[in-house]
Amino acid sequence: MLDDLDKLSNIGKTPEGGVSRLAFSKPDLETRAWFKARVADAGLDFEQDGAGNLFGTLPCANPEAKTILAGSHLDSVPNGGRFDGPLGVLSTLEALRTIKEAGVSLPVHLQCVSFSDEEGTWIRLMGSRAFAGKLTEASLAAESALTAGELEDVGGGPDRFAAALDGAGISTDSLLNAQCDPKRYVGFIEVHIEQGPRLEEADLNIGVVTEILGIRWQWLRFIGEAAHAAGKPMALRKDALWGVSDFILRAKALVESEFPPGVMNCGQAQIKPETFNIVPAEVRLALEIRHRSPEQMEEMQRQLMALAKASAEEYRLKLEIEPVGYVPPAPLDEGVVDLIQQAATDLRLKHTRLTCFAGHDTQTLSALMPSAMYFVPSVDGVSHNPKEFTKPEDVVNAANVMVHTMLGWAKKLVDG
Ligand SMILES: [Zn+2]
């Protein structure tokens, strides 16, 4: 498995030692082919669904049996780390290989999955949301327009998204029809690197996630009026950037004081016309908010929108809100959390329970079937960075916990 991780980190390798495997880019397509070959090498059944999600299955003797699904993603952010995603897919692949080699016969099928475009080059959590039947034509149109990635190897123009999908042998139609039958599944497990320093600081091996924060993305468009930057008296301006600046700092104060542990981020501001000597006529601001409580998430959203309206009014601007996407906060399954903790205990690993602050495919899956996830430490908590590193012993722990959780789950099914 360590060798697999090494080999995979050569695909889309960047000069800084990270990887760029944006969904449906050339390196991502190469990764897909590599994974398919590794699944075949392991003697597992390969399958790709309409969302381009890749599966390797270890079937059991009973074709009517249900399936334990586990995995993560193989795509990356631009110049991202080698472990974010692959750790989960390859630990699961290793677990299936180990169980197959040991000749253990189980009452369930085991399936390893790599979900498409988890990082949202095109559509955030695209593969898992399609798998859960949560993508609609409207959400595709709203979100694929965001296409942040500069993918030279994907054609330009309005068909970029379709061209990107086509490269992986799928289409918007197949994407919208990729919904799985949840009745076929017992549940889902994901292992991931921790994208923060908590485990390392506490000298722990495993962090079992009990809940994942919800995320809401939206564009706020503050509309003012272009004017000469010298001629127009300051008191008479409708400067969209003034309103936006006012909003951002007040929003930060609001979230910090009223909604801990909620967080917000304004990661993009598109200014028009964007030049030295013209008063900004319009700013389109990307606002992302996260919270673990569904009620607090709703209240935070309500108060932030009221604040945006107040800032806009104060600077005599118009405000338009464009919703982009919403993944509700996800409490994870207690039973699966217990199974993972039991596996960690059996392996004499030091473990704890924690809240997850980043979005993961488990979030989507948890609405569909009993799901849980666990973390292994990432050195200095670094992630989405070429310096991301997880020690070999932690990678091995990830796979061992996966094997034992799967076996524990299978035993529980037999024992009832
Ligand atoms: Zn990830």
CSV table of C-alpha atoms and ligand atoms in Angstrom, one decimal:
chain,number,residue,atom,x,y,z
A,1,MET,CA,0.0,0.0,0.0
A,2,LEU,CA,2.9,2.4,0.8
A,3,ASP,CA,4.3,1.6,-2.6
A,4,ASP,CA,0.9,2.3,-4.2
A,5,LEU,CA,0.8,5.7,-2.5
A,6,ASP,CA,4.3,6.4,-3.7
A,7,LYS,CA,3.5,5.4,-7.3
A,8,LEU,CA,0.3,7.4,-7.3
A,9,SER,CA,2.1,10.6,-6.0
A,10,ASN,CA,4.1,10.6,-9.3
A,11,ILE,CA,0.9,11.2,-11.3
A,12,GLY,CA,0.4,14.9,-11.6
A,13,LYS,CA,3.5,15.6,-9.5
A,14,THR,CA,4.4,19.2,-9.1
A,15,PRO,CA,7.9,20.7,-8.7
A,16,GLU,CA,7.1,21.5,-5.0
A,17,GLY,CA,6.5,17.8,-4.4
A,18,GLY,CA,2.7,17.9,-4.3
A,19,VAL,CA,0.2,16.8,-6.9
A,20,SER,CA,-2.2,18.6,-9.3
A,21,ARG,CA,-4.9,16.2,-10.2
A,22,LEU,CA,-7.9,18.4,-10.8
A,23,ALA,CA,-11.0,16.4,-11.7
A,24,PHE,CA,-11.0,15.3,-15.3
A,25,SER,CA,-7.6,16.8,-16.1
A,26,LYS,CA,-5.1,14.7,-17.9
A,27,PRO,CA,-3.4,13.6,-14.6
A,28,ASP,CA,-6.8,12.7,-13.2
A,29,LEU,CA,-7.6,10.6,-16.2
A,30,GLU,CA,-4.2,8.9,-15.8
A,31,THR,CA,-5.0,8.3,-12.2
A,32,ARG,CA,-8.3,6.7,-13.1
A,33,ALA,CA,-6.6,4.3,-15.5
A,34,TRP,CA,-3.9,3.5,-12.8
A,35,PHE,CA,-6.6,2.8,-10.2
A,36,LYS,CA,-8.5,0.5,-12.6
A,37,ALA,CA,-5.4,-1.5,-13.2
A,38,ARG,CA,-4.6,-1.8,-9.4
A,39,VAL,CA,-8.2,-3.0,-8.9
A,40,ALA,CA,-7.7,-5.7,-11.6
A,41,ASP,CA,-4.3,-6.6,-10.2
A,42,ALA,CA,-6.0,-7.2,-6.8
A,43,GLY,CA,-8.4,-9.6,-8.5
A,44,LEU,CA,-11.4,-7.3,-7.6
A,45,ASP,CA,-14.3,-6.4,-9.9
A,46,PHE,CA,-13.9,-3.0,-11.4
A,47,GLU,CA,-16.9,-0.8,-12.2
A,48,GLN,CA,-17.4,2.9,-13.2
A,49,ASP,CA,-20.8,4.5,-12.6
A,50,GLY,CA,-22.5,7.4,-14.5
A,51,ALA,CA,-20.8,10.0,-12.3
A,52,GLY,CA,-17.3,8.6,-13.1
A,53,ASN,CA,-17.1,7.1,-9.5
A,54,LEU,CA,-14.7,4.1,-9.6
A,55,PHE,CA,-15.4,0.9,-7.7
A,56,GLY,CA,-13.4,-2.2,-6.8
A,57,THR,CA,-15.6,-5.0,-5.4
A,58,LEU,CA,-14.7,-8.1,-3.4
A,59,PRO,CA,-17.9,-10.1,-3.8
A,60,CYS,CA,-19.0,-12.7,-1.2
A,61,ALA,CA,-20.6,-16.0,-2.0
A,62,ASN,CA,-24.1,-14.8,-1.7
A,63,PRO,CA,-25.0,-12.6,-4.7
A,64,GLU,CA,-28.1,-11.3,-2.8
A,65,ALA,CA,-25.9,-10.0,0.1
A,66,LYS,CA,-25.6,-6.3,0.9
A,67,THR,CA,-22.4,-4.3,0.5
A,68,ILE,CA,-20.1,-2.4,2.9
A,69,LEU,CA,-18.8,0.6,1.0
A,70,ALA,CA,-15.6,2.5,1.9
A,71,GLY,CA,-13.3,4.9,0.2
A,72,SER,CA,-12.6,8.5,-0.5
A,73,HIS,CA,-11.3,10.4,-3.6
A,74,LEU,CA,-8.2,10.5,-5.9
A,75,ASP,CA,-8.6,14.0,-7.3
A,76,SER,CA,-6.7,16.9,-5.7
A,77,VAL,CA,-6.7,20.7,-5.5
A,78,PRO,CA,-4.1,22.5,-7.6
A,79,ASN,CA,-0.6,21.7,-6.1
A,80,GLY,CA,-2.3,19.8,-3.3
A,81,GLY,CA,-0.9,17.1,-1.1
A,82,ARG,CA,-0.3,13.4,-1.8
A,83,PHE,CA,-2.4,12.0,1.0
A,84,ASP,CA,-5.7,14.0,1.0
A,85,GLY,CA,-8.0,11.4,-0.6
A,86,PRO,CA,-5.6,8.7,-1.8
A,87,LEU,CA,-5.0,7.6,1.8
A,88,GLY,CA,-8.7,6.6,2.1
A,89,VAL,CA,-9.0,4.9,-1.3
A,90,LEU,CA,-5.7,3.0,-1.0
A,91,SER,CA,-6.3,2.0,2.6
A,92,THR,CA,-9.6,0.6,1.6
A,93,LEU,CA,-8.1,-1.2,-1.4
A,94,GLU,CA,-5.5,-2.6,0.9
A,95,ALA,CA,-8.1,-3.8,3.3
A,96,LEU,CA,-9.9,-5.6,0.5
A,97,ARG,CA,-6.7,-7.2,-0.7
A,98,THR,CA,-5.8,-8.3,2.8
A,99,ILE,CA,-9.3,-9.9,3.4
A,100,LYS,CA,-9.2,-11.6,0.0
A,101,GLU,CA,-5.7,-12.9,0.5
A,102,ALA,CA,-6.6,-14.2,3.9
A,103,GLY,CA,-9.5,-16.1,2.3
A,104,VAL,CA,-12.0,-14.9,4.9
A,105,SER,CA,-15.6,-15.6,3.8
A,106,LEU,CA,-18.0,-12.8,4.8
A,107,PRO,CA,-21.7,-12.4,4.7
A,108,VAL,CA,-21.3,-9.1,2.8
A,109,HIS,CA,-19.7,-7.7,-0.4
A,110,LEU,CA,-16.9,-5.2,0.3
A,111,GLN,CA,-16.6,-2.3,-2.1
A,112,CYS,CA,-13.8,0.3,-2.4
A,113,VAL,CA,-14.9,3.6,-4.1
A,114,SER,CA,-13.1,6.6,-5.4
A,115,PHE,CA,-15.6,9.5,-5.8
A,116,SER,CA,-15.3,12.0,-8.7
A,117,ASP,CA,-14.3,15.6,-8.2
A,118,GLU,CA,-14.5,15.6,-4.4
A,119,GLU,CA,-12.4,18.8,-4.3
A,120,GLY,CA,-14.9,20.7,-6.5
A,121,THR,CA,-12.8,21.7,-9.5
A,122,TRP,CA,-16.2,21.6,-11.3
A,123,ILE,CA,-18.8,20.7,-8.7
A,124,ARG,CA,-18.0,20.2,-5.0
A,125,LEU,CA,-18.5,16.6,-3.8
A,126,MET,CA,-19.8,15.9,-7.3
A,127,GLY,CA,-19.4,12.1,-7.4
A,128,SER,CA,-20.9,11.4,-4.0
A,129,ARG,CA,-23.8,13.8,-4.5
A,130,ALA,CA,-24.6,12.1,-7.8
A,131,PHE,CA,-24.3,8.7,-6.2
A,132,ALA,CA,-26.8,10.0,-3.5
A,133,GLY,CA,-29.1,11.4,-6.2
A,134,LYS,CA,-28.6,14.9,-4.8
A,135,LEU,CA,-27.6,16.6,-8.1
A,136,THR,CA,-30.2,18.4,-10.2
A,137,GLU,CA,-30.0,20.1,-13.5
A,138,ALA,CA,-30.3,23.5,-11.7
A,139,SER,CA,-27.4,22.7,-9.3
A,140,LEU,CA,-25.3,21.6,-12.2
A,141,ALA,CA,-25.9,24.8,-14.1
A,142,ALA,CA,-25.3,27.0,-11.0
A,143,GLU,CA,-22.2,25.2,-9.8
A,144,SER,CA,-20.4,24.1,-13.0
A,145,ALA,CA,-20.3,27.8,-14.0
A,146,LEU,CA,-17.9,28.2,-11.1
A,147,THR,CA,-15.2,26.1,-12.9
A,148,ALA,CA,-12.2,27.6,-11.0
A,149,GLY,CA,-9.5,25.3,-12.4
A,150,GLU,CA,-7.4,26.4,-15.4
A,151,LEU,CA,-7.5,23.1,-17.2
A,152,GLU,CA,-5.5,23.6,-20.4
A,153,ASP,CA,-6.3,20.1,-21.6
A,154,VAL,CA,-10.0,20.6,-21.4
A,155,GLY,CA,-11.6,22.6,-24.3
A,156,GLY,CA,-12.8,26.2,-23.8
A,157,GLY,CA,-16.2,27.8,-24.2
A,158,PRO,CA,-19.5,27.0,-22.5
A,159,ASP,CA,-19.0,23.3,-23.2
A,160,ARG,CA,-16.0,23.0,-21.0
A,161,PHE,CA,-17.9,21.0,-18.3
A,162,ALA,CA,-19.4,18.7,-20.9
A,163,ALA,CA,-16.0,18.2,-22.5
A,164,ALA,CA,-14.4,17.5,-19.1
A,165,LEU,CA,-17.0,14.8,-18.3
A,166,ASP,CA,-16.6,13.4,-21.8
A,167,GLY,CA,-12.9,12.8,-21.1
A,168,ALA,CA,-13.9,10.3,-18.3
A,169,GLY,CA,-16.6,8.7,-20.4
A,170,ILE,CA,-19.6,10.3,-18.7
A,171,SER,CA,-22.1,13.0,-19.5
A,172,THR,CA,-24.5,15.4,-17.6
A,173,ASP,CA,-27.2,12.9,-18.4
A,174,SER,CA,-25.4,9.9,-16.9
A,175,LEU,CA,-24.4,12.2,-14.0
A,176,LEU,CA,-28.0,13.0,-13.2
A,177,ASN,CA,-28.9,9.3,-13.4
A,178,ALA,CA,-26.1,7.9,-11.3
A,179,GLN,CA,-28.1,7.5,-8.1
A,180,CYS,CA,-27.4,4.3,-6.3
A,181,ASP,CA,-29.9,2.0,-4.7
A,182,PRO,CA,-29.2,2.6,-1.0
A,183,LYS,CA,-31.0,-0.7,0.0
A,184,ARG,CA,-28.0,-2.5,-1.5
A,185,TYR,CA,-25.7,-1.1,1.1
A,186,VAL,CA,-25.0,-1.8,4.7
A,187,GLY,CA,-23.2,1.5,5.1
A,188,PHE,CA,-20.2,3.6,4.4
A,189,ILE,CA,-16.7,4.2,6.0
A,190,GLU,CA,-14.1,6.8,5.0
A,191,VAL,CA,-10.6,7.3,6.4
A,192,HIS,CA,-8.9,10.6,5.7
A,193,ILE,CA,-5.9,12.6,6.9
A,194,GLU,CA,-6.8,15.1,9.6
A,195,GLN,CA,-6.7,18.5,8.0
A,196,GLY,CA,-5.6,20.1,11.3
A,197,PRO,CA,-3.2,19.5,14.2
A,198,ARG,CA,-5.5,18.1,16.9
A,199,LEU,CA,-4.4,14.4,16.8
A,200,GLU,CA,-0.7,15.2,16.5
A,201,GLU,CA,-0.9,17.7,19.4
A,202,ALA,CA,-2.6,15.2,21.6
A,203,ASP,CA,-0.3,12.4,20.5
A,204,LEU,CA,-3.2,10.2,19.3
A,205,ASN,CA,-3.3,7.7,16.4
A,206,ILE,CA,-7.0,7.8,15.3
A,207,GLY,CA,-9.7,10.4,15.5
A,208,VAL,CA,-13.2,9.1,15.0
A,209,VAL,CA,-15.5,11.7,13.6
A,210,THR,CA,-18.9,12.1,15.2
A,211,GLU,CA,-20.2,14.9,13.0
A,212,ILE,CA,-19.3,16.9,10.0
A,213,LEU,CA,-19.9,20.6,9.7
A,214,GLY,CA,-22.5,21.8,7.2
A,215,ILE,CA,-21.4,24.1,4.4
A,216,ARG,CA,-23.3,26.8,2.4
A,217,TRP,CA,-21.8,28.6,-0.6
A,218,GLN,CA,-23.3,31.7,-2.1
A,219,TRP,CA,-22.4,34.8,-4.2
A,220,LEU,CA,-23.4,38.2,-2.8
A,221,ARG,CA,-23.5,40.8,-5.5
A,222,PHE,CA,-23.2,44.4,-4.2
A,223,ILE,CA,-24.2,46.8,-7.0
A,224,GLY,CA,-23.3,50.5,-6.9
A,225,GLU,CA,-22.3,52.9,-9.6
A,226,ALA,CA,-19.1,53.5,-11.6
A,227,ALA,CA,-17.8,57.1,-11.4
A,228,HIS,CA,-14.6,59.1,-11.9
A,229,ALA,CA,-12.3,58.4,-9.0
A,230,ALA,CA,-11.3,62.0,-8.8
A,231,GLY,CA,-14.3,63.9,-10.1
A,232,LYS,CA,-17.1,62.3,-8.1
A,233,PRO,CA,-17.2,63.7,-4.5
A,234,MET,CA,-16.6,60.9,-2.0
A,235,ALA,CA,-19.8,61.6,-0.2
A,236,LEU,CA,-21.9,61.0,-3.3
A,237,ARG,CA,-20.3,57.8,-4.4
A,238,LYS,CA,-22.0,54.4,-4.6
A,239,ASP,CA,-18.8,52.4,-4.1
A,240,ALA,CA,-19.6,48.7,-4.1
A,241,LEU,CA,-16.3,47.8,-2.5
A,242,TRP,CA,-16.9,50.1,0.5
A,243,GLY,CA,-20.1,48.2,1.2
A,244,VAL,CA,-18.4,44.8,0.8
A,245,SER,CA,-15.5,45.8,3.1
A,246,ASP,CA,-18.0,46.9,5.7
A,247,PHE,CA,-19.9,43.7,5.4
A,248,ILE,CA,-16.9,41.4,5.6
A,249,LEU,CA,-15.5,42.8,8.9
A,250,ARG,CA,-18.9,43.0,10.5
A,251,ALA,CA,-19.7,39.4,9.4
A,252,LYS,CA,-16.4,38.2,10.9
A,253,ALA,CA,-17.3,39.9,14.2
A,254,LEU,CA,-20.8,38.4,14.2
A,255,VAL,CA,-19.7,34.9,13.5
A,256,GLU,CA,-16.9,35.0,16.1
A,257,SER,CA,-19.1,36.4,18.8
A,258,GLU,CA,-22.5,34.7,18.2
A,259,PHE,CA,-21.9,31.5,16.3
A,260,PRO,CA,-18.8,29.6,17.6
A,261,PRO,CA,-17.7,27.1,16.5
A,262,GLY,CA,-19.1,28.3,13.2
A,263,VAL,CA,-16.8,29.8,10.6
A,264,MET,CA,-17.1,32.0,7.5
A,265,ASN,CA,-14.8,32.8,4.6
A,266,CYS,CA,-14.9,35.3,1.7
A,267,GLY,CA,-12.5,33.7,-0.6
A,268,GLN,CA,-13.2,35.6,-3.8
A,269,ALA,CA,-14.2,39.1,-4.7
A,270,GLN,CA,-14.8,40.0,-8.4
A,271,ILE,CA,-14.6,43.8,-8.8
A,272,LYS,CA,-16.1,45.6,-11.8
A,273,PRO,CA,-14.7,47.5,-13.6
A,274,GLU,CA,-11.5,46.9,-11.7
A,275,THR,CA,-9.1,49.7,-12.4
A,276,PHE,CA,-7.3,52.5,-10.6
A,277,ASN,CA,-9.4,55.5,-11.6
A,278,ILE,CA,-13.0,54.1,-11.6
A,279,VAL,CA,-15.1,53.8,-8.5
A,280,PRO,CA,-16.0,50.1,-8.2
A,281,ALA,CA,-19.5,49.7,-9.6
A,282,GLU,CA,-20.0,46.1,-8.6
A,283,VAL,CA,-18.5,43.5,-6.4
A,284,ARG,CA,-19.4,39.8,-6.5
A,285,LEU,CA,-18.3,38.2,-3.3
A,286,ALA,CA,-18.0,34.5,-2.6
A,287,LEU,CA,-19.3,33.7,0.9
A,288,GLU,CA,-18.9,30.3,2.5
A,289,ILE,CA,-20.2,29.5,5.9
A,290,ARG,CA,-19.9,26.3,8.0
A,291,HIS,CA,-21.5,25.1,11.2
A,292,ARG,CA,-22.2,21.8,13.0
A,293,SER,CA,-25.7,22.6,14.2
A,294,PRO,CA,-28.5,22.7,11.6
A,295,GLU,CA,-30.4,25.3,13.6
A,296,GLN,CA,-27.4,27.5,14.2
A,297,MET,CA,-26.5,27.2,10.6
A,298,GLU,CA,-29.9,28.5,9.6
A,299,GLU,CA,-29.7,31.3,12.1
A,300,MET,CA,-26.2,32.3,11.1
A,301,GLN,CA,-27.3,32.4,7.5
A,302,ARG,CA,-30.3,34.6,8.4
A,303,GLN,CA,-28.3,37.1,10.4
A,304,LEU,CA,-25.5,37.3,7.8
A,305,MET,CA,-28.0,38.1,5.0
A,306,ALA,CA,-29.6,40.8,7.2
A,307,LEU,CA,-26.1,42.2,7.8
A,308,ALA,CA,-25.3,42.2,4.0
A,309,LYS,CA,-28.5,44.0,3.4
A,310,ALA,CA,-27.7,46.6,6.1
A,311,SER,CA,-24.2,47.1,4.7
A,312,ALA,CA,-25.6,47.5,1.2
A,313,GLU,CA,-28.2,50.1,2.4
A,314,GLU,CA,-25.6,52.0,4.4
A,315,TYR,CA,-23.5,52.5,1.2
A,316,ARG,CA,-26.6,53.0,-1.0
A,317,LEU,CA,-26.0,49.8,-2.9
A,318,LYS,CA,-28.3,47.1,-4.3
A,319,LEU,CA,-27.8,43.6,-3.1
A,320,GLU,CA,-28.5,40.4,-5.0
A,321,ILE,CA,-27.9,36.9,-3.5
A,322,GLU,CA,-27.1,33.9,-5.7
A,323,PRO,CA,-27.3,30.6,-3.8
A,324,VAL,CA,-24.7,28.2,-5.0
A,325,GLY,CA,-24.9,25.1,-2.9
A,326,TYR,CA,-25.7,23.8,0.6
A,327,VAL,CA,-24.6,20.6,2.3
A,328,PRO,CA,-26.4,20.4,5.7
A,329,PRO,CA,-24.5,19.5,8.9
A,330,ALA,CA,-24.1,15.8,9.1
A,331,PRO,CA,-24.3,13.9,12.4
A,332,LEU,CA,-22.6,10.5,11.8
A,333,ASP,CA,-23.9,7.0,12.7
A,334,GLU,CA,-23.3,6.1,16.3
A,335,GLY,CA,-23.1,2.4,15.5
A,336,VAL,CA,-20.4,2.8,12.9
A,337,VAL,CA,-18.5,5.3,15.1
A,338,ASP,CA,-18.5,2.5,17.8
A,339,LEU,CA,-17.3,-0.1,15.3
A,340,ILE,CA,-14.3,2.1,14.3
A,341,GLN,CA,-13.5,2.9,18.0
A,342,GLN,CA,-13.7,-0.8,18.8
A,343,ALA,CA,-11.3,-1.6,15.9
A,344,ALA,CA,-8.8,1.1,17.1
A,345,THR,CA,-9.1,-0.3,20.7
A,346,ASP,CA,-8.4,-3.9,19.5
A,347,LEU,CA,-5.3,-2.6,17.6
A,348,ARG,CA,-4.2,-0.8,20.8
A,349,LEU,CA,-4.2,2.5,19.1
A,350,LYS,CA,-4.9,5.8,21.0
A,351,HIS,CA,-8.1,7.3,19.8
A,352,THR,CA,-10.6,10.0,20.4
A,353,ARG,CA,-13.9,11.4,19.1
A,354,LEU,CA,-14.0,14.7,17.3
A,355,THR,CA,-15.9,17.1,15.0
A,356,CYS,CA,-14.8,17.5,11.4
A,357,PHE,CA,-14.5,21.0,10.0
A,358,ALA,CA,-14.0,20.2,6.4
A,359,GLY,CA,-16.4,18.8,3.8
A,360,HIS,CA,-16.1,15.1,2.8
A,361,ASP,CA,-18.0,12.6,0.8
A,362,THR,CA,-19.1,11.0,4.1
A,363,GLN,CA,-21.2,14.1,4.6
A,364,THR,CA,-23.3,13.2,1.5
A,365,LEU,CA,-23.3,9.5,2.2
A,366,SER,CA,-24.5,10.0,5.8
A,367,ALA,CA,-27.9,11.1,4.5
A,368,LEU,CA,-28.2,7.9,2.6
A,369,MET,CA,-26.9,5.1,4.8
A,370,PRO,CA,-25.2,4.6,8.2
A,371,SER,CA,-21.9,6.3,7.7
A,372,ALA,CA,-18.8,7.4,9.7
A,373,MET,CA,-15.3,8.4,9.1
A,374,TYR,CA,-12.0,8.6,10.9
A,375,PHE,CA,-8.7,10.5,10.7
A,376,VAL,CA,-5.1,9.8,11.0
A,377,PRO,CA,-2.6,12.6,11.9
A,378,SER,CA,-1.1,14.9,9.2
A,379,VAL,CA,2.3,16.3,10.2
A,380,ASP,CA,1.8,19.9,11.5
A,381,GLY,CA,-1.9,19.6,10.4
A,382,VAL,CA,-0.8,20.7,6.9
A,383,SER,CA,-3.2,19.9,4.1
A,384,HIS,CA,-4.1,21.3,0.6
A,385,ASN,CA,-0.4,22.0,0.4
A,386,PRO,CA,2.5,20.1,-1.3
A,387,LYS,CA,4.1,19.8,2.2
A,388,GLU,CA,1.3,17.6,3.4
A,389,PHE,CA,2.7,14.5,5.0
A,390,THR,CA,1.4,11.5,6.9
A,391,LYS,CA,3.9,9.1,8.5
A,392,PRO,CA,4.1,5.6,7.1
A,393,GLU,CA,3.0,4.1,10.5
A,394,ASP,CA,-0.1,6.3,10.4
A,395,VAL,CA,-0.9,5.2,6.9
A,396,VAL,CA,-0.6,1.6,8.0
A,397,ASN,CA,-2.8,2.3,11.0
A,398,ALA,CA,-5.4,3.7,8.6
A,399,ALA,CA,-5.6,0.5,6.7
A,400,ASN,CA,-5.5,-1.8,9.8
A,401,VAL,CA,-8.4,0.1,11.3
A,402,MET,CA,-10.3,-0.3,8.0
A,403,VAL,CA,-9.7,-4.0,7.9
A,404,HIS,CA,-10.9,-4.5,11.5
A,405,THR,CA,-13.9,-2.2,11.1
A,406,MET,CA,-15.0,-4.1,8.1
A,407,LEU,CA,-14.6,-7.4,9.9
A,408,GLY,CA,-16.3,-6.1,13.0
A,409,TRP,CA,-19.2,-4.8,10.9
A,410,ALA,CA,-19.5,-8.2,9.1
A,411,LYS,CA,-19.5,-10.0,12.4
A,412,LYS,CA,-22.2,-7.7,13.8
A,413,LEU,CA,-24.4,-8.5,10.8
A,414,VAL,CA,-24.0,-12.3,11.5
A,415,ASP,CA,-24.5,-11.9,15.3
A,416,GLY,CA,-27.4,-9.5,14.7
B,1,ZN,ZN,-10.0,15.0,0.8
